[in-house]
């Protein structure tokens, strides 16, 4: 039989059983749709993680204290100075203390993030300025009431021309601060709930005095000279803090940004693999559905198979007829699933689910669908191909 004759035979059979074919493809539709969505969500998660950590150098080390109900130790400028002087692998180091509070300008007011920091934080966190300058060490030492504000906060107070913020006085938790800089827009931040775009940076000493009080527990952020120096920087900081806290090594924690980023990426990858496994199971179930329907089809068309063989159809022709039918059904299911995913993805954005569709996802879903259909369709097709003409013609 020619390919055209085989194809015509398959299409006639599919056309005559539209309802049954559609129900058969449901598993494949759901499976391919799920694969596209899973890969899009996985890609979206990775993009979100990279976006979240873009403001943090991979060579950054975060040092914190005060864990558990008995944690009383706290970091201070003494530890900062020792790290700055003795840790050879560290290039920049800054105190950081965070809080939330009311920020207002004339009759406009908002609740925003407030961070007390020193000059080096600018480089450690890759902060860039749209206008003005960042807090200097002199302004921190002199405890000057100056502030560098985020872009969204500047837009809220000064609308489109955010440069007008420079030199203006804003009120932060009841104290007046002169705006000396406006940051470029950053997006999400890994700084434990701190939003630089909607917040304000003020000198560390000022924050400790007027915002958080002496009882707050600050962090120290340090930047290694290079990514290759991170390990030695951690070791140096560890030794320094053990001396400072008299070997109470369980009272402080050192985390490097590279491991946090890798950990976040690994979590996103693991979640993607888990969801992909679920999608694969759905596709396999769909493939079993195709196999069952083909078995029924072989039984229903046994006499037809006998006639085909009697008039000269070869074993491979019968095999190809049923295999092609399985491939067309699974391919149609794959395409419908992909089309369905295109309509569903915009809806997911309304639920704050980050999805990034990819050609790889569409291609994989399509090929996987055909592969599953071919795999599960082969056995019933082979069974039909091995029927003897005389047995097939006498089948009741």
Short mmCIF file of C-alpha atoms in Angstrom, two decimals:
data_model
loop_
_atom_site.label_atom_id
_atom_site.label_comp_id
_atom_site.label_asym_id
_atom_site.label_seq_id
_atom_site.Cartn_x
_atom_site.Cartn_y
_atom_site.Cartn_z
CA UNK A 1 0.00 0.00 0.00
CA UNK A 2 1.20 3.50 -0.75
CA UNK A 3 1.56 6.10 1.99
CA UNK A 4 -1.34 8.09 0.54
CA UNK A 5 -3.65 5.06 0.72
CA UNK A 6 -2.58 4.34 4.30
CA UNK A 7 -3.05 7.97 5.32
CA UNK A 8 -6.49 8.11 3.70
CA UNK A 9 -7.51 4.94 5.53
CA UNK A 10 -6.35 6.36 8.87
CA UNK A 11 -8.09 9.72 8.35
CA UNK A 12 -11.36 8.03 7.36
CA UNK A 13 -11.27 5.95 10.53
CA UNK A 14 -10.48 8.99 12.72
CA UNK A 15 -13.22 11.04 11.02
CA UNK A 16 -15.73 8.25 11.66
CA UNK A 17 -14.92 8.16 15.37
CA UNK A 18 -14.51 11.83 16.28
CA UNK A 19 -16.04 11.60 19.74
CA UNK A 20 -14.00 8.55 20.73
CA UNK A 21 -10.80 10.07 19.32
CA UNK A 22 -11.37 13.32 21.22
CA UNK A 23 -11.88 11.49 24.51
CA UNK A 24 -8.74 9.47 23.77
CA UNK A 25 -6.68 12.60 23.26
CA UNK A 26 -7.77 14.22 26.54
CA UNK A 27 -4.91 12.64 28.48
CA UNK A 28 -2.40 13.79 25.88
CA UNK A 29 -3.93 17.30 25.82
CA UNK A 30 -3.68 17.64 29.60
CA UNK A 31 -0.17 16.13 29.64
CA UNK A 32 1.30 18.38 26.93
CA UNK A 33 -0.44 21.44 28.41
CA UNK A 34 1.03 20.59 31.80
CA UNK A 35 4.55 20.17 30.38
CA UNK A 36 4.44 23.60 28.72
CA UNK A 37 3.10 25.25 31.89
CA UNK A 38 5.57 23.45 34.15
CA UNK A 39 8.55 24.51 32.07
CA UNK A 40 7.18 28.06 31.80
CA UNK A 41 6.69 28.25 35.58
CA UNK A 42 10.15 26.77 36.16
CA UNK A 43 11.73 29.31 33.81
CA UNK A 44 9.68 32.05 35.46
CA UNK A 45 10.91 30.97 38.89
CA UNK A 46 14.54 31.05 37.77
CA UNK A 47 14.09 34.50 36.24
CA UNK A 48 12.44 35.70 39.47
CA UNK A 49 15.32 34.34 41.55
CA UNK A 50 17.91 36.00 39.31
CA UNK A 51 15.92 39.24 39.39
CA UNK A 52 15.65 39.05 43.17
CA UNK A 53 19.38 38.57 43.62
CA UNK A 54 20.58 40.94 40.92
CA UNK A 55 21.24 43.68 43.47
CA UNK A 56 23.46 41.40 45.56
CA UNK A 57 26.99 40.56 44.51
CA UNK A 58 27.75 36.82 44.55
CA UNK A 59 30.82 37.69 46.60
CA UNK A 60 28.68 39.16 49.38
CA UNK A 61 28.79 37.65 52.87
CA UNK A 62 26.04 38.32 55.39
CA UNK A 63 26.81 38.07 59.11
CA UNK A 64 23.98 37.98 61.64
CA UNK A 65 23.54 37.19 65.34
CA UNK A 66 20.81 36.75 67.95
CA UNK A 67 19.21 33.38 67.25
CA UNK A 68 16.76 31.67 69.56
CA UNK A 69 15.30 32.89 72.83
CA UNK A 70 18.71 33.04 74.54
CA UNK A 71 20.55 34.98 71.83
CA UNK A 72 21.91 38.14 73.39
CA UNK A 73 25.05 38.85 71.37
CA UNK A 74 24.87 41.61 68.78
CA UNK A 75 27.19 42.93 66.13
CA UNK A 76 28.50 46.46 66.37
CA UNK A 77 30.95 48.90 64.85
CA UNK A 78 33.71 47.22 66.88
CA UNK A 79 33.31 43.98 64.87
CA UNK A 80 32.97 46.05 61.70
CA UNK A 81 36.30 47.79 62.27
CA UNK A 82 38.11 44.56 63.15
CA UNK A 83 36.81 42.85 60.01
CA UNK A 84 37.80 45.88 57.94
CA UNK A 85 41.34 45.87 59.35
CA UNK A 86 42.12 42.17 59.71
CA UNK A 87 40.18 40.32 56.99
CA UNK A 88 42.52 40.53 53.99
CA UNK A 89 40.06 38.77 51.65
CA UNK A 90 37.37 41.42 52.14
CA UNK A 91 37.14 44.53 50.00
CA UNK A 92 34.09 46.33 51.42
CA UNK A 93 32.13 45.99 54.64
CA UNK A 94 29.04 47.78 55.95
CA UNK A 95 26.75 47.78 58.98
CA UNK A 96 23.09 47.35 58.07
CA UNK A 97 20.06 47.80 60.26
CA UNK A 98 16.53 47.64 58.91
CA UNK A 99 13.13 48.76 60.03
CA UNK A 100 9.84 50.08 58.77
CA UNK A 101 8.30 53.42 59.51
CA UNK A 102 6.29 56.37 58.34
CA UNK A 103 7.88 58.50 55.60
CA UNK A 104 6.17 61.73 54.63
CA UNK A 105 6.60 64.84 52.50
CA UNK A 106 4.20 67.71 53.10
CA UNK A 107 0.71 66.17 53.11
CA UNK A 108 1.81 62.91 51.48
CA UNK A 109 2.68 59.96 53.68
CA UNK A 110 3.52 56.28 53.30
CA UNK A 111 4.81 53.33 55.30
CA UNK A 112 8.19 52.37 53.87
CA UNK A 113 11.36 50.39 54.50
CA UNK A 114 14.15 52.23 56.32
CA UNK A 115 17.76 51.02 56.31
CA UNK A 116 20.63 52.37 58.31
CA UNK A 117 23.86 51.75 56.41
CA UNK A 118 27.38 52.93 55.82
CA UNK A 119 29.06 54.05 52.59
CA UNK A 120 30.28 50.63 51.44
CA UNK A 121 26.74 49.25 51.16
CA UNK A 122 26.42 51.04 47.82
CA UNK A 123 29.03 48.80 46.19
CA UNK A 124 28.14 45.67 48.16
CA UNK A 125 24.51 45.78 47.01
CA UNK A 126 25.18 47.17 43.52
CA UNK A 127 23.13 50.26 44.30
CA UNK A 128 23.24 52.85 41.54
CA UNK A 129 22.07 56.43 41.76
CA UNK A 130 19.71 58.16 39.38
CA UNK A 131 20.49 61.51 41.00
CA UNK A 132 22.71 62.81 43.81
CA UNK A 133 25.05 60.70 45.92
CA UNK A 134 25.03 57.92 48.49
CA UNK A 135 25.67 58.30 52.24
CA UNK A 136 29.34 58.96 53.02
CA UNK A 137 31.34 57.70 55.99
CA UNK A 138 31.69 61.31 57.19
CA UNK A 139 27.91 61.76 57.22
CA UNK A 140 27.62 58.53 59.19
CA UNK A 141 30.31 59.58 61.70
CA UNK A 142 28.72 63.01 62.11
CA UNK A 143 25.27 61.40 62.40
CA UNK A 144 23.84 63.77 59.81
CA UNK A 145 20.16 63.47 59.08
CA UNK A 146 20.42 62.82 55.34
CA UNK A 147 18.58 60.24 53.25
CA UNK A 148 18.90 58.42 49.94
CA UNK A 149 15.45 57.38 48.75
CA UNK A 150 14.20 54.70 46.37
CA UNK A 151 12.85 55.54 42.93
CA UNK A 152 9.22 54.59 43.66
CA UNK A 153 9.22 56.68 46.83
CA UNK A 154 10.67 59.64 44.91
CA UNK A 155 7.97 59.25 42.25
CA UNK A 156 5.29 59.16 44.95
CA UNK A 157 6.47 62.43 46.49
CA UNK A 158 7.84 64.28 43.45
CA UNK A 159 5.95 62.63 40.56
CA UNK A 160 7.78 62.39 37.21
CA UNK A 161 10.68 64.75 37.92
CA UNK A 162 12.31 62.79 40.72
CA UNK A 163 15.45 64.94 40.53
CA UNK A 164 13.44 67.60 42.40
CA UNK A 165 13.81 65.42 45.49
CA UNK A 166 17.45 66.51 45.93
CA UNK A 167 17.75 69.05 48.74
CA UNK A 168 14.14 68.61 49.84
CA UNK A 169 13.30 67.67 53.43
CA UNK A 170 11.29 64.53 54.15
CA UNK A 171 10.04 63.27 57.51
CA UNK A 172 11.14 59.78 58.57
CA UNK A 173 9.58 58.54 61.80
CA UNK A 174 9.13 62.09 63.06
CA UNK A 175 12.61 63.46 62.13
CA UNK A 176 13.48 65.71 59.19
CA UNK A 177 16.04 64.39 56.68
CA UNK A 178 17.57 66.10 53.67
CA UNK A 179 17.36 64.02 50.49
CA UNK A 180 20.87 63.72 49.02
CA UNK A 181 20.26 60.95 46.48
CA UNK A 182 17.67 58.99 44.50
CA UNK A 183 18.38 55.37 43.60
CA UNK A 184 17.73 53.82 40.24
CA UNK A 185 14.81 51.39 40.24
CA UNK A 186 15.93 47.96 41.50
CA UNK A 187 12.89 45.65 41.55
CA UNK A 188 12.71 42.79 44.04
CA UNK A 189 15.35 42.66 46.75
CA UNK A 190 16.85 39.72 48.69
CA UNK A 191 17.27 41.99 51.76
CA UNK A 192 14.78 40.16 54.00
CA UNK A 193 11.63 42.04 53.06
CA UNK A 194 13.38 45.36 52.52
CA UNK A 195 12.22 47.19 49.41
CA UNK A 196 14.87 49.70 48.23
CA UNK A 197 12.48 51.16 45.63
CA UNK A 198 9.93 52.15 48.26
CA UNK A 199 12.30 52.86 51.12
CA UNK A 200 15.03 55.16 52.34
CA UNK A 201 18.69 54.70 53.35
CA UNK A 202 19.98 56.84 56.20
CA UNK A 203 23.33 56.81 58.08
CA UNK A 204 23.68 53.76 60.34
CA UNK A 205 24.32 55.79 63.51
CA UNK A 206 21.26 57.93 62.85
CA UNK A 207 19.08 54.86 62.32
CA UNK A 208 20.33 53.28 65.53
CA UNK A 209 19.69 56.50 67.46
CA UNK A 210 16.29 57.58 66.10
CA UNK A 211 14.70 54.57 64.36
CA UNK A 212 15.58 51.22 65.90
CA UNK A 213 17.19 52.05 69.23
CA UNK A 214 20.22 50.37 70.80
CA UNK A 215 18.40 47.06 71.31
CA UNK A 216 18.11 46.27 67.60
CA UNK A 217 20.32 43.60 66.06
CA UNK A 218 22.18 44.85 62.99
CA UNK A 219 23.83 42.74 60.30
CA UNK A 220 27.21 43.15 58.70
CA UNK A 221 27.46 42.82 54.94
CA UNK A 222 30.94 42.20 53.53
CA UNK A 223 32.13 41.94 49.95
CA UNK A 224 34.99 39.57 49.13
CA UNK A 225 37.76 40.88 46.86
CA UNK A 226 36.71 38.31 44.27
CA UNK A 227 34.41 35.31 44.00
CA UNK A 228 37.51 33.11 44.56
CA UNK A 229 38.10 34.85 47.90
CA UNK A 230 34.66 34.09 49.37
CA UNK A 231 35.76 30.91 51.15
CA UNK A 232 38.83 32.51 52.72
CA UNK A 233 36.79 35.63 53.62
CA UNK A 234 34.27 33.46 55.49
CA UNK A 235 37.12 31.72 57.33
CA UNK A 236 38.70 35.04 58.32
CA UNK A 237 35.39 36.47 59.55
CA UNK A 238 34.75 33.24 61.44
CA UNK A 239 38.07 33.53 63.28
CA UNK A 240 37.51 37.22 64.08
CA UNK A 241 33.99 36.67 65.44
CA UNK A 242 35.04 33.67 67.53
CA UNK A 243 37.54 35.95 69.25
CA UNK A 244 35.00 38.74 69.61
CA UNK A 245 32.27 36.46 71.00
CA UNK A 246 34.70 34.31 73.05
CA UNK A 247 34.23 31.19 70.92
CA UNK A 248 30.44 31.33 71.02
CA UNK A 249 30.44 30.27 67.39
CA UNK A 250 26.79 29.19 67.55
CA UNK A 251 25.77 32.78 68.26
CA UNK A 252 26.53 34.12 64.80
CA UNK A 253 25.79 32.97 61.30
CA UNK A 254 27.70 33.63 58.09
CA UNK A 255 25.94 33.15 54.76
CA UNK A 256 27.41 33.95 51.38
CA UNK A 257 25.15 35.26 48.63
CA UNK A 258 26.46 32.76 46.09
CA UNK A 259 25.20 29.80 48.14
CA UNK A 260 21.88 31.58 48.75
CA UNK A 261 21.49 32.17 45.02
CA UNK A 262 22.47 28.59 44.20
CA UNK A 263 20.14 27.27 46.88
CA UNK A 264 17.24 29.32 45.51
CA UNK A 265 18.00 28.12 41.97
CA UNK A 266 18.23 24.50 43.15
CA UNK A 267 14.85 24.83 44.89
CA UNK A 268 13.27 26.23 41.72
CA UNK A 269 14.87 23.44 39.65
CA UNK A 270 13.68 20.74 42.08
CA UNK A 271 10.13 22.11 41.97
CA UNK A 272 10.25 22.10 38.15
CA UNK A 273 11.45 18.48 38.09
CA UNK A 274 8.67 17.44 40.49
CA UNK A 275 6.00 19.13 38.38
CA UNK A 276 7.56 17.69 35.22
CA UNK A 277 7.29 14.21 36.74
CA UNK A 278 3.59 14.81 37.37
CA UNK A 279 3.15 15.93 33.75
CA UNK A 280 4.96 12.80 32.55
CA UNK A 281 2.62 10.58 34.58
CA UNK A 282 -0.37 12.38 33.03
CA UNK A 283 1.05 11.78 29.55
CA UNK A 284 1.68 8.11 30.30
CA UNK A 285 -1.93 7.77 31.43
CA UNK A 286 -2.94 9.42 28.15
CA UNK A 287 -0.73 6.95 26.26
CA UNK A 288 -2.38 4.01 28.01
CA UNK A 289 -5.71 5.46 26.91
CA UNK A 290 -4.52 5.46 23.30
CA UNK A 291 -3.35 1.86 23.65
CA UNK A 292 -6.73 0.75 25.02
CA UNK A 293 -8.62 2.48 22.23
CA UNK A 294 -6.36 0.93 19.59
CA UNK A 295 -6.90 -2.52 21.08
CA UNK A 296 -10.65 -1.99 20.75
CA UNK A 297 -10.15 -0.64 17.25
CA UNK A 298 -8.12 -3.70 16.24
CA UNK A 299 -10.91 -5.97 17.46
CA UNK A 300 -13.60 -3.94 15.69
CA UNK A 301 -11.62 -3.91 12.45
CA UNK A 302 -10.34 -7.47 12.46
CA UNK A 303 -12.32 -8.39 9.37
CA UNK A 304 -11.09 -5.24 7.64
CA UNK A 305 -7.53 -6.29 8.47
CA UNK A 306 -8.23 -9.74 7.01
CA UNK A 307 -9.57 -8.19 3.81
CA UNK A 308 -6.55 -5.87 3.52
CA UNK A 309 -4.17 -8.78 3.89
CA UNK A 310 -6.19 -10.89 1.48
CA UNK A 311 -5.89 -8.25 -1.26
CA UNK A 312 -2.15 -7.92 -0.79
CA UNK A 313 -1.50 -5.60 2.15
CA UNK A 314 1.74 -6.56 3.85
CA UNK A 315 2.40 -6.93 7.56
CA UNK A 316 4.28 -3.62 7.68
CA UNK A 317 1.32 -1.87 5.98
CA UNK A 318 -1.09 -2.94 8.73
CA UNK A 319 1.47 -2.07 11.40
CA UNK A 320 1.93 1.38 9.88
CA UNK A 321 -1.84 2.00 9.62
CA UNK A 322 -2.42 1.60 13.35
CA UNK A 323 0.87 3.21 14.34
CA UNK A 324 0.12 6.24 12.18
CA UNK A 325 -3.32 6.48 13.75
CA UNK A 326 -1.75 6.56 17.23
CA UNK A 327 0.79 9.19 16.12
CA UNK A 328 -1.87 11.44 14.55
CA UNK A 329 -4.08 11.20 17.66
CA UNK A 330 -1.19 11.98 20.01
CA UNK A 331 0.12 14.79 17.76
CA UNK A 332 -3.34 16.37 17.66
CA UNK A 333 -3.55 16.09 21.44
CA UNK A 334 -0.12 17.67 21.79
CA UNK A 335 -1.04 20.60 19.55
CA UNK A 336 -4.34 21.18 21.37
CA UNK A 337 -2.49 21.10 24.71
CA UNK A 338 0.06 23.65 23.50
CA UNK A 339 -2.69 25.94 22.17
CA UNK A 340 -4.51 25.60 25.49
CA UNK A 341 -1.38 26.58 27.41
CA UNK A 342 -1.06 29.76 25.34
CA UNK A 343 -4.52 30.84 26.56
CA UNK A 344 -3.95 29.77 30.17
CA UNK A 345 -0.56 31.47 30.72
CA UNK A 346 -1.92 35.06 30.67
CA UNK A 347 -4.54 34.02 33.24
CA UNK A 348 -1.81 32.74 35.58
CA UNK A 349 -0.18 36.17 35.67
CA UNK A 350 -3.34 37.46 37.39
CA UNK A 351 -2.52 35.12 40.28
CA UNK A 352 1.06 36.46 40.51
CA UNK A 353 2.51 33.27 39.05
CA UNK A 354 5.59 34.13 37.01
CA UNK A 355 5.57 32.24 33.69
CA UNK A 356 8.11 32.54 30.88
CA UNK A 357 7.05 30.45 27.84
CA UNK A 358 9.80 29.00 25.68
CA UNK A 359 10.15 27.35 22.28
CA UNK A 360 11.92 24.51 24.07
CA UNK A 361 8.80 23.91 26.21
CA UNK A 362 6.48 23.82 23.17
CA UNK A 363 8.83 21.54 21.23
CA UNK A 364 9.37 19.17 24.15
CA UNK A 365 5.62 18.89 24.84
CA UNK A 366 4.90 18.14 21.17
CA UNK A 367 7.68 15.57 20.77
CA UNK A 368 6.85 13.96 24.11
CA UNK A 369 3.20 13.61 23.07
CA UNK A 370 4.11 11.93 19.77
CA UNK A 371 6.66 9.73 21.54
CA UNK A 372 4.12 8.55 24.12
CA UNK A 373 1.50 7.88 21.42
CA UNK A 374 3.98 5.93 19.29
CA UNK A 375 5.27 3.91 22.25
CA UNK A 376 1.86 2.87 23.52
CA UNK A 377 0.42 2.45 20.04
CA UNK A 378 3.10 0.05 18.86
CA UNK A 379 1.90 -3.04 20.73
CA UNK A 380 -1.74 -3.05 19.48
CA UNK A 381 -0.44 -2.13 16.00
CA UNK A 382 1.99 -5.07 16.09
CA UNK A 383 -0.80 -7.36 17.27
CA UNK A 384 -2.96 -6.27 14.32
CA UNK A 385 -0.05 -6.78 11.93
CA UNK A 386 0.53 -10.38 13.04
CA UNK A 387 -3.08 -11.48 12.47
CA UNK A 388 -3.37 -14.24 9.89
CA UNK A 389 -5.74 -13.37 7.01
CA UNK A 390 -7.81 -16.55 7.40
CA UNK A 391 -8.22 -16.01 11.17
CA UNK A 392 -9.10 -12.35 10.69
CA UNK A 393 -11.70 -13.09 8.02
CA UNK A 394 -13.34 -15.77 10.19
CA UNK A 395 -13.33 -13.55 13.31
CA UNK A 396 -16.81 -13.04 14.84
#
